[in-house]
Coordinates of C-alpha atoms in Angstrom, one line a residue:
M665 CA 1.8 -13.2 26.1
N666 CA 0.8 -16.6 27.5
E667 CA -2.4 -17.7 25.7
N668 CA -3.0 -20.3 28.4
Y669 CA -4.0 -17.4 30.6
A670 CA -5.2 -14.8 28.1
V671 CA -7.7 -16.9 26.2
P672 CA -9.6 -18.0 29.3
A673 CA -9.7 -14.4 30.4
V674 CA -11.3 -13.3 27.1
A675 CA -13.7 -16.3 27.2
L676 CA -14.7 -15.3 30.8
V677 CA -15.4 -11.8 29.6
V678 CA -17.6 -13.0 26.8
V679 CA -19.5 -15.4 29.1
A680 CA -19.9 -12.7 31.7
T681 CA -21.3 -10.3 29.0
V682 CA -23.8 -12.9 27.9
F683 CA -24.8 -13.6 31.6
V684 CA -25.3 -9.9 32.4
G685 CA -27.2 -9.3 29.2
A686 CA -29.5 -12.3 30.1
F687 CA -30.2 -10.6 33.4
G688 CA -31.3 -7.5 31.6
L689 CA -33.5 -9.7 29.3
R690 CA -35.3 -11.2 32.3
I691 CA -36.5 -7.8 33.5
S692 CA -37.2 -6.4 30.0
R693 CA -41.0 -6.6 29.8
T694 CA -42.2 -3.9 27.4
T695 CA -41.4 -2.3 24.1
S696 CA -40.4 0.8 26.1
D697 CA -37.9 -1.4 28.1
F698 CA -36.5 -2.6 24.8
Y699 CA -35.9 0.7 23.2
V700 CA -35.2 3.2 26.0
A701 CA -35.2 1.1 29.2
S702 CA -38.6 2.7 30.0
R703 CA -36.7 6.0 30.7
T704 CA -35.9 4.8 34.3
V705 CA -32.1 4.6 34.3
G706 CA -30.7 6.7 37.1
P707 CA -27.6 8.9 36.8
R708 CA -25.1 6.6 38.4
L709 CA -26.0 3.5 36.3
N710 CA -26.4 5.5 33.2
A711 CA -23.1 7.3 33.6
A712 CA -21.3 3.9 34.0
A713 CA -23.1 2.6 30.9
I714 CA -22.3 5.7 28.8
S715 CA -18.6 5.5 30.0
G716 CA -18.6 1.8 29.2
E717 CA -19.7 2.3 25.6
Y718 CA -17.7 5.5 25.0
L719 CA -14.4 3.9 26.1
S720 CA -13.8 2.1 22.9
A721 CA -10.9 0.4 21.1
A722 CA -9.4 3.8 20.5
S723 CA -9.4 4.5 24.2
F724 CA -8.2 1.1 25.4
L725 CA -5.6 0.4 22.8
G726 CA -5.3 3.2 20.3
I727 CA -4.2 6.1 22.5
A728 CA -1.4 4.1 24.0
G729 CA -0.3 3.1 20.5
L730 CA -0.3 6.6 19.2
V731 CA 1.6 7.9 22.2
L732 CA 4.2 5.1 21.7
V733 CA 4.7 6.1 18.0
Q734 CA 4.3 9.9 18.1
G735 CA 4.9 10.9 21.7
P736 CA 3.2 13.5 23.9
D737 CA 1.4 15.3 21.0
M738 CA -1.1 12.5 21.1
L739 CA -2.2 13.4 24.6
W740 CA -4.8 15.7 23.0
Y741 CA -6.8 12.6 22.2
P742 CA -7.8 11.8 25.9
V743 CA -8.2 15.5 26.6
G744 CA -10.5 16.0 23.7
Y745 CA -12.5 12.8 24.4
T746 CA -13.2 14.0 27.9
A747 CA -13.8 17.7 27.2
G748 CA -16.4 16.8 24.6
Y749 CA -18.7 15.8 27.5
L750 CA -18.4 19.3 29.0
L751 CA -19.8 20.8 25.9
L752 CA -22.5 18.1 25.9
L753 CA -23.4 19.1 29.4
L754 CA -23.5 22.8 28.7
F755 CA -25.5 22.8 25.4
V756 CA -27.2 19.5 24.7
A757 CA -27.8 16.9 27.5
A758 CA -31.0 18.2 29.2
P759 CA -32.8 19.8 26.2
L760 CA -32.1 16.6 24.2
R761 CA -33.7 14.5 26.9
R762 CA -36.7 16.8 27.1
S763 CA -37.3 16.6 23.4
G764 CA -38.8 13.2 24.0
A765 CA -36.9 11.8 21.0
Y766 CA -35.4 8.3 20.8
T767 CA -32.9 8.8 18.0
L768 CA -31.2 11.8 16.4
P769 CA -33.6 11.5 13.4
D770 CA -36.5 11.6 15.9
F771 CA -35.0 14.9 17.2
A772 CA -34.6 16.3 13.8
E773 CA -38.3 15.6 12.9
A774 CA -39.6 16.8 16.2
R775 CA -37.7 20.1 15.9
L776 CA -38.2 20.7 12.2
A777 CA -41.3 18.8 11.2
S778 CA -39.6 17.5 8.1
Q779 CA -39.4 13.9 6.9
A780 CA -36.6 14.9 4.5
V781 CA -34.4 16.2 7.3
R782 CA -35.2 13.1 9.3
R783 CA -34.1 10.7 6.5
L784 CA -30.9 12.7 6.0
A785 CA -30.1 12.6 9.8
G786 CA -30.8 8.8 9.7
A787 CA -28.3 8.4 6.8
F788 CA -25.6 10.2 8.8
V789 CA -26.3 8.1 12.0
V790 CA -25.8 5.0 10.0
G791 CA -22.7 6.3 8.3
V792 CA -21.0 7.5 11.6
G793 CA -22.1 4.3 13.3
W794 CA -20.6 2.1 10.7
L795 CA -17.4 4.2 10.5
Y796 CA -17.1 3.9 14.3
L797 CA -17.8 0.1 14.3
L798 CA -14.9 -0.7 12.0
P799 CA -12.1 0.0 14.4
Q800 CA -13.9 -1.9 17.2
L801 CA -13.9 -5.0 15.0
Q802 CA -10.4 -4.5 13.8
G803 CA -9.2 -3.9 17.4
A804 CA -10.8 -7.2 18.4
G805 CA -9.1 -9.0 15.5
L806 CA -5.7 -7.5 16.5
T807 CA -6.2 -8.6 20.2
L808 CA -7.1 -12.1 19.3
A809 CA -4.3 -12.4 16.8
V810 CA -1.8 -11.2 19.4
L811 CA -3.1 -13.7 21.9
T812 CA -3.4 -16.8 19.8
D813 CA -2.1 -16.1 16.3
A814 CA -5.6 -16.5 15.0
P815 CA -6.5 -14.8 11.7
D816 CA -7.3 -11.1 11.9
W817 CA -11.0 -11.6 11.2
A818 CA -11.6 -14.0 14.0
G819 CA -11.8 -11.5 16.9
G820 CA -14.2 -9.3 15.0
V821 CA -16.5 -12.2 14.3
I822 CA -16.6 -13.2 18.0
V823 CA -17.5 -9.6 18.9
A824 CA -20.2 -9.4 16.2
V825 CA -21.9 -12.6 17.3
V826 CA -21.9 -11.7 21.0
V827 CA -23.1 -8.1 20.4
V828 CA -25.9 -9.1 18.0
A829 CA -27.1 -11.7 20.4
T830 CA -27.1 -9.3 23.4
V831 CA -28.7 -6.4 21.6
A832 CA -31.3 -8.4 19.7
A833 CA -32.3 -10.4 22.8
G834 CA -32.7 -7.6 25.4
G835 CA -32.3 -4.2 23.7
M836 CA -31.5 -1.2 25.8
R837 CA -32.3 -2.7 29.1
S838 CA -29.8 -5.5 28.6
I839 CA -27.0 -3.4 27.2
T840 CA -27.3 -0.9 30.0
F841 CA -26.3 -3.5 32.6
V842 CA -23.7 -4.9 30.2
Q843 CA -22.0 -1.6 29.5
A844 CA -22.0 -0.5 33.2
F845 CA -20.3 -3.8 34.2
Q846 CA -17.8 -3.4 31.4
Y847 CA -16.8 0.1 32.4
W848 CA -15.6 -1.1 35.8
L849 CA -14.0 -4.1 34.2
K850 CA -12.0 -1.9 31.8
L851 CA -11.0 0.5 34.5
T852 CA -9.7 -2.4 36.6
A853 CA -8.0 -4.1 33.7
L854 CA -5.9 -0.9 33.0
L855 CA -5.5 0.3 36.5
V856 CA -4.2 -2.8 38.3
P857 CA -1.5 -3.7 35.7
A858 CA -0.5 0.0 35.4
L859 CA 0.3 0.1 39.1
F860 CA 2.6 -2.9 38.8
L861 CA 4.2 -1.6 35.6
V862 CA 5.1 1.7 37.1
L863 CA 6.5 0.0 40.2
A864 CA 8.6 -2.3 38.0
W865 CA 9.8 0.7 35.9
Q866 CA 10.8 2.6 39.0
G867 CA 12.8 -0.4 40.3
D868 CA 14.6 -1.4 37.1
G869 CA 17.5 1.1 37.6
A870 CA 17.5 2.3 34.0
P871 CA 18.5 5.9 33.3
R872 CA 15.5 8.2 32.9
R873 CA 14.9 10.1 29.6
P874 CA 12.5 12.9 28.8
F875 CA 9.2 11.7 27.4
D876 CA 9.4 13.9 24.3
E877 CA 12.8 12.6 23.2
P878 CA 12.9 10.1 20.3
A879 CA 12.4 6.5 21.4
T880 CA 15.5 4.2 21.6
F881 CA 16.1 0.5 22.1
R882 CA 16.9 -0.3 25.8
E883 CA 18.5 -3.5 24.7
Q884 CA 19.5 -5.3 21.6
R885 CA 16.3 -6.1 19.7
V886 CA 15.5 -8.2 16.6
V887 CA 12.6 -6.8 14.6
R888 CA 11.0 -8.9 11.8
V889 CA 9.2 -6.9 9.1
E890 CA 5.9 -8.4 8.2
D891 CA 5.0 -5.9 5.4
D892 CA 7.1 -3.8 3.0
L893 CA 8.0 -0.5 4.6
D894 CA 10.3 2.4 4.3
L895 CA 12.6 3.6 7.1
K896 CA 13.0 7.3 7.4
L897 CA 16.3 8.1 9.2
K898 CA 17.1 11.6 10.5
A899 CA 20.7 10.5 11.4
P900 CA 23.0 7.6 10.3
L901 CA 22.3 4.3 11.8
T902 CA 24.1 0.9 12.1
V903 CA 21.9 -2.2 11.9
T904 CA 22.3 -5.9 11.2
V905 CA 20.2 -7.0 8.3
T906 CA 18.9 -10.4 7.1
G907 CA 16.7 -10.1 4.0
T908 CA 16.3 -7.7 1.1
F909 CA 17.2 -4.1 2.0
D910 CA 17.3 -1.3 -0.5
G911 CA 16.9 -3.9 -3.3
R912 CA 19.9 -5.9 -2.3
P913 CA 19.9 -9.2 -0.4
H914 CA 21.7 -9.5 2.9
Q915 CA 22.5 -12.4 5.2
D916 CA 23.3 -11.3 8.8
Q917 CA 25.3 -8.3 7.5
V918 CA 26.1 -5.2 9.5
V919 CA 25.0 -2.2 7.4
Q920 CA 25.9 1.5 7.9
L921 CA 22.8 3.4 6.8
P922 CA 23.1 7.1 5.9
A923 CA 20.3 9.6 6.8
G924 CA 17.4 9.4 4.4
T925 CA 14.8 6.8 3.4
H926 CA 15.5 3.1 3.0
H927 CA 13.2 0.4 1.6
I928 CA 12.8 -3.0 3.4
D929 CA 11.0 -6.0 1.8
R930 CA 8.7 -8.1 3.9
G931 CA 10.2 -11.0 5.7
A932 CA 13.5 -9.1 6.5
S933 CA 14.9 -9.1 10.0
L934 CA 16.7 -6.1 11.5
T935 CA 18.9 -6.3 14.6
F936 CA 19.2 -3.0 16.4
A937 CA 21.9 -2.4 19.0
K938 CA 21.2 -1.2 22.5
G939 CA 20.7 2.6 22.6
A940 CA 19.9 2.8 18.8
A941 CA 17.2 5.3 17.9
V942 CA 14.0 3.9 16.6
P943 CA 13.6 5.0 13.0
Q944 CA 10.3 6.3 11.6
A945 CA 8.3 3.8 9.5
E946 CA 6.4 4.7 6.4
R947 CA 4.1 2.1 4.9
G948 CA 2.4 4.1 2.3
T949 CA -0.6 2.0 1.5
N950 CA -1.8 -1.4 2.4
G951 CA -4.5 -2.9 0.3
G952 CA -5.5 0.6 -0.8
M953 CA -5.9 1.9 2.8
S954 CA -3.6 4.4 4.4
T955 CA -2.2 3.0 7.6
S956 CA -0.9 6.1 9.4
L957 CA -1.4 9.8 9.6
A958 CA 2.0 10.3 11.2
E959 CA 3.7 11.9 8.3
G960 CA 0.9 14.5 7.9
R961 CA 1.2 15.3 11.6
E962 CA 4.9 15.8 11.1
E963 CA 4.4 18.1 8.1
R964 CA 1.7 20.3 9.7
P965 CA 1.7 19.6 13.4
L966 CA -0.2 22.7 14.5
Y967 CA -3.0 22.2 12.0
A968 CA -3.3 18.5 12.8
T969 CA -3.5 19.3 16.5
Y970 CA -6.2 21.9 16.2
G971 CA -8.2 19.7 13.8
L972 CA -8.0 16.9 16.3
I973 CA -9.1 19.2 19.2
L974 CA -12.1 20.5 17.3
A975 CA -13.3 17.1 16.1
T976 CA -13.1 15.5 19.6
F977 CA -14.5 18.5 21.4
L978 CA -17.6 18.9 19.2
G979 CA -17.9 15.3 17.8
T980 CA -19.0 13.8 21.1
M981 CA -22.4 15.5 21.1
G982 CA -23.4 13.9 17.8
L983 CA -22.2 10.3 18.4
P984 CA -25.4 8.2 18.0
H985 CA -24.5 5.6 20.6
V986 CA -23.8 8.3 23.2
V987 CA -26.9 10.4 22.4
V988 CA -29.3 7.5 22.5
R989 CA -28.4 6.8 26.2
F990 CA -29.6 10.2 27.3
Y991 CA -33.1 9.2 26.2
T992 CA -33.1 6.6 29.0
S993 CA -32.8 9.3 31.7
P994 CA -36.1 10.0 33.7
H995 CA -35.8 13.7 33.1
G996 CA -33.5 16.6 32.0
V997 CA -32.0 17.0 35.5
A998 CA -31.0 13.4 35.6
A999 CA -29.5 13.8 32.1
R1000 CA -27.3 16.6 33.4
R1001 CA -26.3 14.7 36.5
T1002 CA -25.4 11.7 34.3
T1003 CA -23.1 13.9 32.2
V1004 CA -21.3 15.3 35.2
A1005 CA -20.8 11.7 36.5
V1006 CA -19.5 10.7 33.0
L1007 CA -16.9 13.4 33.1
G1008 CA -15.5 12.0 36.3
L1009 CA -15.6 8.4 35.2
I1010 CA -13.9 8.8 31.8
G1011 CA -11.5 11.4 33.2
A1012 CA -10.2 8.8 35.7
F1013 CA -9.9 6.2 32.9
Y1014 CA -8.0 8.5 30.5
L1015 CA -5.2 9.0 33.0
L1016 CA -4.1 5.4 32.2
P1017 CA -3.6 4.9 28.5
P1018 CA -0.8 7.5 28.2
V1019 CA 1.0 5.6 30.9
Y1020 CA 1.0 2.5 28.7
G1021 CA 2.1 4.6 25.7
A1022 CA 5.0 6.1 27.6
L1023 CA 6.2 2.8 29.0
G1024 CA 5.8 1.3 25.5
R1025 CA 8.3 3.8 24.2
L1026 CA 10.8 2.4 26.7
Y1027 CA 10.1 -1.4 26.7
A1028 CA 8.5 -2.1 23.2
P1029 CA 9.7 0.6 20.8
E1030 CA 9.9 -1.9 17.9
L1031 CA 6.1 -2.0 17.7
A1032 CA 6.3 1.3 15.9
L1033 CA 8.1 -0.6 13.1
T1034 CA 5.9 -3.7 12.9
S1035 CA 2.5 -1.9 12.6
D1036 CA 1.4 -3.4 15.9
A1037 CA 1.7 -0.2 18.1
D1038 CA -1.9 -0.7 19.2
A1039 CA -0.8 -4.0 20.9
A1040 CA 1.4 -2.2 23.3
V1041 CA -1.1 -2.4 26.1
L1042 CA -1.4 -6.2 25.6
L1043 CA 2.3 -6.9 25.5
L1044 CA 3.8 -4.6 28.2
P1045 CA 3.0 -6.9 31.2
D1046 CA 5.1 -9.6 29.7
R1047 CA 7.9 -7.2 28.6
V1048 CA 8.2 -5.3 31.9
I1049 CA 7.3 -7.9 34.6
G1050 CA 7.4 -11.4 32.9
G1051 CA 6.8 -14.7 34.5
L1052 CA 3.5 -15.7 36.1
G1053 CA 2.8 -12.2 37.3
G1054 CA 3.2 -10.8 33.7
D1055 CA 1.0 -13.6 32.4
L1056 CA -1.8 -12.9 34.9
L1057 CA -1.7 -9.1 34.3
G1058 CA -1.6 -9.7 30.6
A1059 CA -4.7 -11.8 30.8
L1060 CA -6.5 -9.1 32.8
V1061 CA -5.6 -6.5 30.1
A1062 CA -6.7 -8.9 27.3
G1063 CA -10.1 -9.3 29.1
G1064 CA -10.5 -5.6 29.5
A1065 CA -9.7 -5.0 25.8
F1066 CA -12.4 -7.4 24.7
A1067 CA -14.8 -5.7 27.1
A1068 CA -14.0 -2.4 25.3
F1069 CA -14.9 -3.8 21.9
L1070 CA -18.1 -5.4 23.2
S1071 CA -19.4 -2.4 25.0
T1072 CA -18.8 0.2 22.3
A1073 CA -20.0 -2.2 19.6
S1074 CA -23.2 -2.8 21.6
G1075 CA -24.1 0.8 21.8
L1076 CA -23.3 1.5 18.2
T1077 CA -25.3 -1.5 17.0
M1078 CA -28.2 -0.4 19.2
A1079 CA -28.2 3.1 17.7
V1080 CA -27.8 2.1 14.1
A1081 CA -30.4 -0.7 14.4
G1082 CA -32.9 1.8 15.9
V1083 CA -32.6 4.1 12.9
L1084 CA -32.8 1.2 10.4
T1085 CA -35.9 -0.1 12.2
Q1086 CA -37.7 3.2 12.2
D1087 CA -36.7 4.6 8.8
V1088 CA -35.7 1.7 6.5
L1089 CA -37.4 -1.5 7.4
P1090 CA -41.1 -1.9 6.7
S1091 CA -42.2 -2.4 10.3
R1092 CA -41.1 -0.8 13.6
G1093 CA -41.7 -3.7 15.9
V1094 CA -39.2 -5.6 18.0
R1095 CA -38.9 -8.4 15.5
H1096 CA -37.8 -6.0 12.8
F1097 CA -35.5 -4.3 15.3
R1098 CA -33.7 -7.6 15.6
L1099 CA -33.4 -7.8 11.8
G1100 CA -32.0 -4.3 11.9
T1101 CA -29.4 -5.4 14.6
V1102 CA -28.1 -8.1 12.2
I1103 CA -27.8 -5.6 9.3
A1104 CA -26.2 -3.0 11.6
M1105 CA -23.4 -5.3 12.4
A1106 CA -23.1 -7.3 9.1
V1107 CA -22.0 -4.3 7.0
P1108 CA -19.0 -3.1 9.1
L1109 CA -18.0 -6.8 9.7
A1110 CA -17.9 -7.4 6.0
A1111 CA -15.9 -4.1 5.5
S1112 CA -13.4 -5.0 8.2
A1113 CA -12.7 -8.3 6.5
I1114 CA -11.9 -6.9 3.1
V1115 CA -10.0 -3.7 3.9
G1116 CA -7.1 -2.7 6.1
G1117 CA -7.4 0.2 8.4
L1118 CA -6.0 3.2 10.2
P1119 CA -4.7 2.8 13.7
V1120 CA -7.8 2.6 15.8
A1121 CA -7.5 6.0 17.4
D1122 CA -7.1 7.6 14.0
A1123 CA -10.1 5.8 12.6
V1124 CA -12.3 6.9 15.5
G1125 CA -10.9 10.4 15.2
L1126 CA -12.3 10.5 11.6
A1127 CA -15.7 9.4 12.8
F1128 CA -15.6 12.2 15.3
A1129 CA -14.9 14.7 12.5
V1130 CA -18.0 13.6 10.6
S1131 CA -20.1 13.7 13.7
A1132 CA -18.9 17.2 14.6
S1133 CA -19.6 18.5 11.1
S1134 CA -23.1 17.1 10.7
F1135 CA -24.9 16.6 14.1
C1136 CA -23.1 19.3 16.2
P1137 CA -24.6 22.2 14.0
L1138 CA -28.0 20.4 13.9
L1139 CA -28.1 20.0 17.7
V1140 CA -26.7 23.3 18.8
L1141 CA -28.8 25.4 16.3
G1142 CA -31.8 23.2 16.7
I1143 CA -31.8 23.6 20.5
W1144 CA -30.7 27.2 20.8
W1145 CA -31.8 29.1 17.6
R1146 CA -35.4 29.5 16.8
R1147 CA -34.9 30.6 13.1
L1148 CA -33.5 27.3 12.0
T1149 CA -35.4 25.9 9.0
P1150 CA -35.6 22.5 7.4
P1151 CA -33.8 23.6 4.2
G1152 CA -31.1 25.2 6.3
A1153 CA -30.6 22.0 8.5
A1154 CA -30.5 19.8 5.4
A1155 CA -28.1 22.0 3.6
G1156 CA -25.8 22.3 6.6
M1157 CA -25.7 18.6 7.2
L1158 CA -25.1 17.9 3.5
V1159 CA -22.3 20.5 3.1
G1160 CA -20.6 20.1 6.5
G1161 CA -21.1 16.4 7.1
G1162 CA -20.9 15.4 3.5
S1163 CA -17.6 17.2 2.9
A1164 CA -16.1 15.7 6.1
L1165 CA -17.3 12.2 4.9
V1166 CA -15.6 12.8 1.5
A1167 CA -12.5 13.9 3.2
V1168 CA -12.5 10.8 5.5
A1169 CA -13.0 8.5 2.5
A1170 CA -10.1 10.1 0.6
T1171 CA -7.9 9.8 3.7
M1172 CA -8.7 6.1 4.2
A1173 CA -8.0 5.5 0.5
G1174 CA -4.6 7.1 0.9
F1175 CA -5.2 10.1 -1.4
P1176 CA -3.3 12.2 -1.4
G1177 CA -0.4 10.8 0.7
T1178 CA 1.3 14.0 1.6
G1179 CA 1.1 17.8 1.3
A1180 CA -1.3 20.5 2.3
L1181 CA -4.3 18.8 0.7
H1182 CA -3.6 15.6 2.7
A1183 CA -3.6 17.6 5.9
L1184 CA -6.9 19.3 5.0
L1185 CA -8.5 16.0 4.2
A1186 CA -7.0 14.0 7.2
W1187 CA -8.2 16.6 9.8
P1188 CA -11.3 18.2 8.1
A1189 CA -13.0 19.5 11.3
L1190 CA -11.3 22.9 11.2
W1191 CA -13.0 23.7 7.9
S1192 CA -16.0 21.3 7.7
V1193 CA -17.5 22.3 11.1
P1194 CA -17.6 26.0 10.4
L1195 CA -18.8 25.2 6.9
G1196 CA -21.7 23.2 8.3
F1197 CA -22.7 26.0 10.8
L1198 CA -22.4 28.7 8.2
T1199 CA -24.4 26.9 5.6
M1200 CA -27.2 26.1 8.1
V1201 CA -27.4 29.8 9.2
L1202 CA -27.3 31.3 5.7
V1203 CA -29.8 29.0 4.2
S1204 CA -32.1 29.3 7.2
L1205 CA -31.9 33.1 6.9
A1206 CA -32.7 32.9 3.2
T1207 CA -35.8 30.8 3.9
P1208 CA -37.5 32.6 6.8
G1209 CA -40.9 31.4 5.7
R1210 CA -40.0 27.8 6.3
V1211 CA -39.6 28.1 10.1
P1212 CA -41.9 25.4 11.4
A1213 CA -45.2 26.4 13.1
G1214 CA -45.0 25.8 16.8
T1215 CA -41.3 26.4 17.1
A1216 CA -41.6 28.5 20.2
A1217 CA -43.5 25.8 22.0
I1218 CA -41.0 23.2 21.0
L1219 CA -38.1 25.3 22.2
A1220 CA -40.0 25.9 25.4
R1221 CA -40.3 22.2 26.0
F1222 CA -36.5 21.8 25.4
H1223 CA -35.5 24.4 27.9
L1224 CA -38.2 24.4 30.6
P1225 CA -38.3 21.8 33.4
E1226 CA -40.6 18.9 32.7
E1227 CA -43.2 19.9 35.3
L1228 CA -43.6 23.2 33.6
S1229 CA -43.5 22.1 29.9
G1230 CA -45.6 19.0 30.4
A1231 CA -43.1 16.9 28.5
H1232 CA -43.1 13.9 31.0
G1233 CA -43.2 11.0 28.7
G1234 CA -42.0 12.5 25.4
H1235 CA -42.6 11.0 22.1
G1236 CA -40.4 10.0 19.2
G1237 CA -41.0 10.6 15.6
H1238 CA -42.8 7.3 15.3
G1239 CA -44.0 6.8 18.8
L1240 CA -41.4 4.2 19.7
A1241 CA -39.9 6.2 22.6
G1242 CA -43.1 7.1 24.2
G1243 CA -42.3 6.3 27.8
T1244 CA -45.5 5.3 29.6
R1245 CA -47.6 5.7 26.5
T1246 CA -45.8 2.9 24.6
E1247 CA -47.8 -0.2 24.1
V1248 CA -47.0 -3.0 26.6
T1249 CA -45.8 -6.1 24.8
R1250 CA -43.5 -9.0 25.5
T1251 CA -40.1 -8.9 23.9

């Protein structure tokens, strides 16, 4: 990719983000503007903003990378990410808006009248938010490194600075405009190059192969290995080797490799002949962090698929940066209309990443060996089209990628900072919210600098599993079951969400690397979500005397239209989301 075009494109996206955010700051007048945009965001603008923040690094880069490496099984990612909004529409969107809450902890306190449940919900919001922010920062680092050979941390630092400045300056009003703008930018940045890539593929005259067949090299390709890895061969392979291979040095030697596993030291170069099958790479660990879940999927594909489906279907409703946007809707009907529009917008977007993954298997299969599969979207314009056209399309894709990191990171930072301000910092004013914004970004930025990471789609999938196991039971039972009690809610979140969090930590640490236990920990939603629901129900039934007084009235407010329930402005746990009742102050 030509950095003379790509770097200005990224810089233009950053400048445009700051400019649009400054426009939001100019019309942000009150505290209510700052926290919930005064609950005046209409369905179309809100849907574009939600889509902008939801379509993250996993959507823009990660899905294509996983499809490139593992084929059509990974198409469940975009299906699950989209279908999660259908469940959100059916069970959560309108009642959550009518609750009058600003954050998920606000909802927990309003429903259960318990400070303990509120604090526990706040801890999970921060944990899920930070877990979700990590791949955004790592994806930004990967993008900038591909564009300019900059160090891996540089892209994350740029995203962190821009996001903190935008969120701290204008709050929800600013990032609403920023995220809506970035959705249309991301859609354009994938759609336009995809059209040219497909036309070029149709015209190249190469023989067509089924999508689910193993990837092969279309032409002779030299692959340089940056880190130690093992190649797992299902059939014998002939390759030209320069470097240390299976413990023996080679210098431009043709080697006949039998089926099995072969070790390659970093710095080695492998030359694959045209038509050679792309071997499977196993990297084990990298700085203590597992770098792929591919082997676990191969061992237990059905379990992994169902675990992924359940996590993505149910995890959406508990993502803090998604939920917080529904509090900006004027009323419950607008929240439902927003969700329907979001289904259309993200459904259109998710048609595109698999196209890049499929083309990546044809034109850049070596990325599966170099741990850069997530860069397929960035590299394909140059590989397929080349010349000035490839440079310009590559620049457009690079700009869209940075928009993905900025928009999702903005929403996550806003959600985490809101919880920190209300439940951790000593004051709940705008000044302390800005301090919370810095803290919300500083922790994942530091973590991204000192650890490696999973492919971005895998990392986001783990965040979905934690969300599905903790907030999905709380929201569904809290909205639809009157017998939920504070001890039941707390126990369910601790058991379901806590066990998923432990499983995620073990997976990211690379323990265990293979076997049945690895599959259980890598895709925990199949057991942690039912465990969370079951614990919540059983403990609530065992503590019937702890059902909060006024539960019937609260549930009526959730389910009745605002004009009947009287919940026009709503109120958060600390009065920060109070619509027209919030104090009017300059931000």
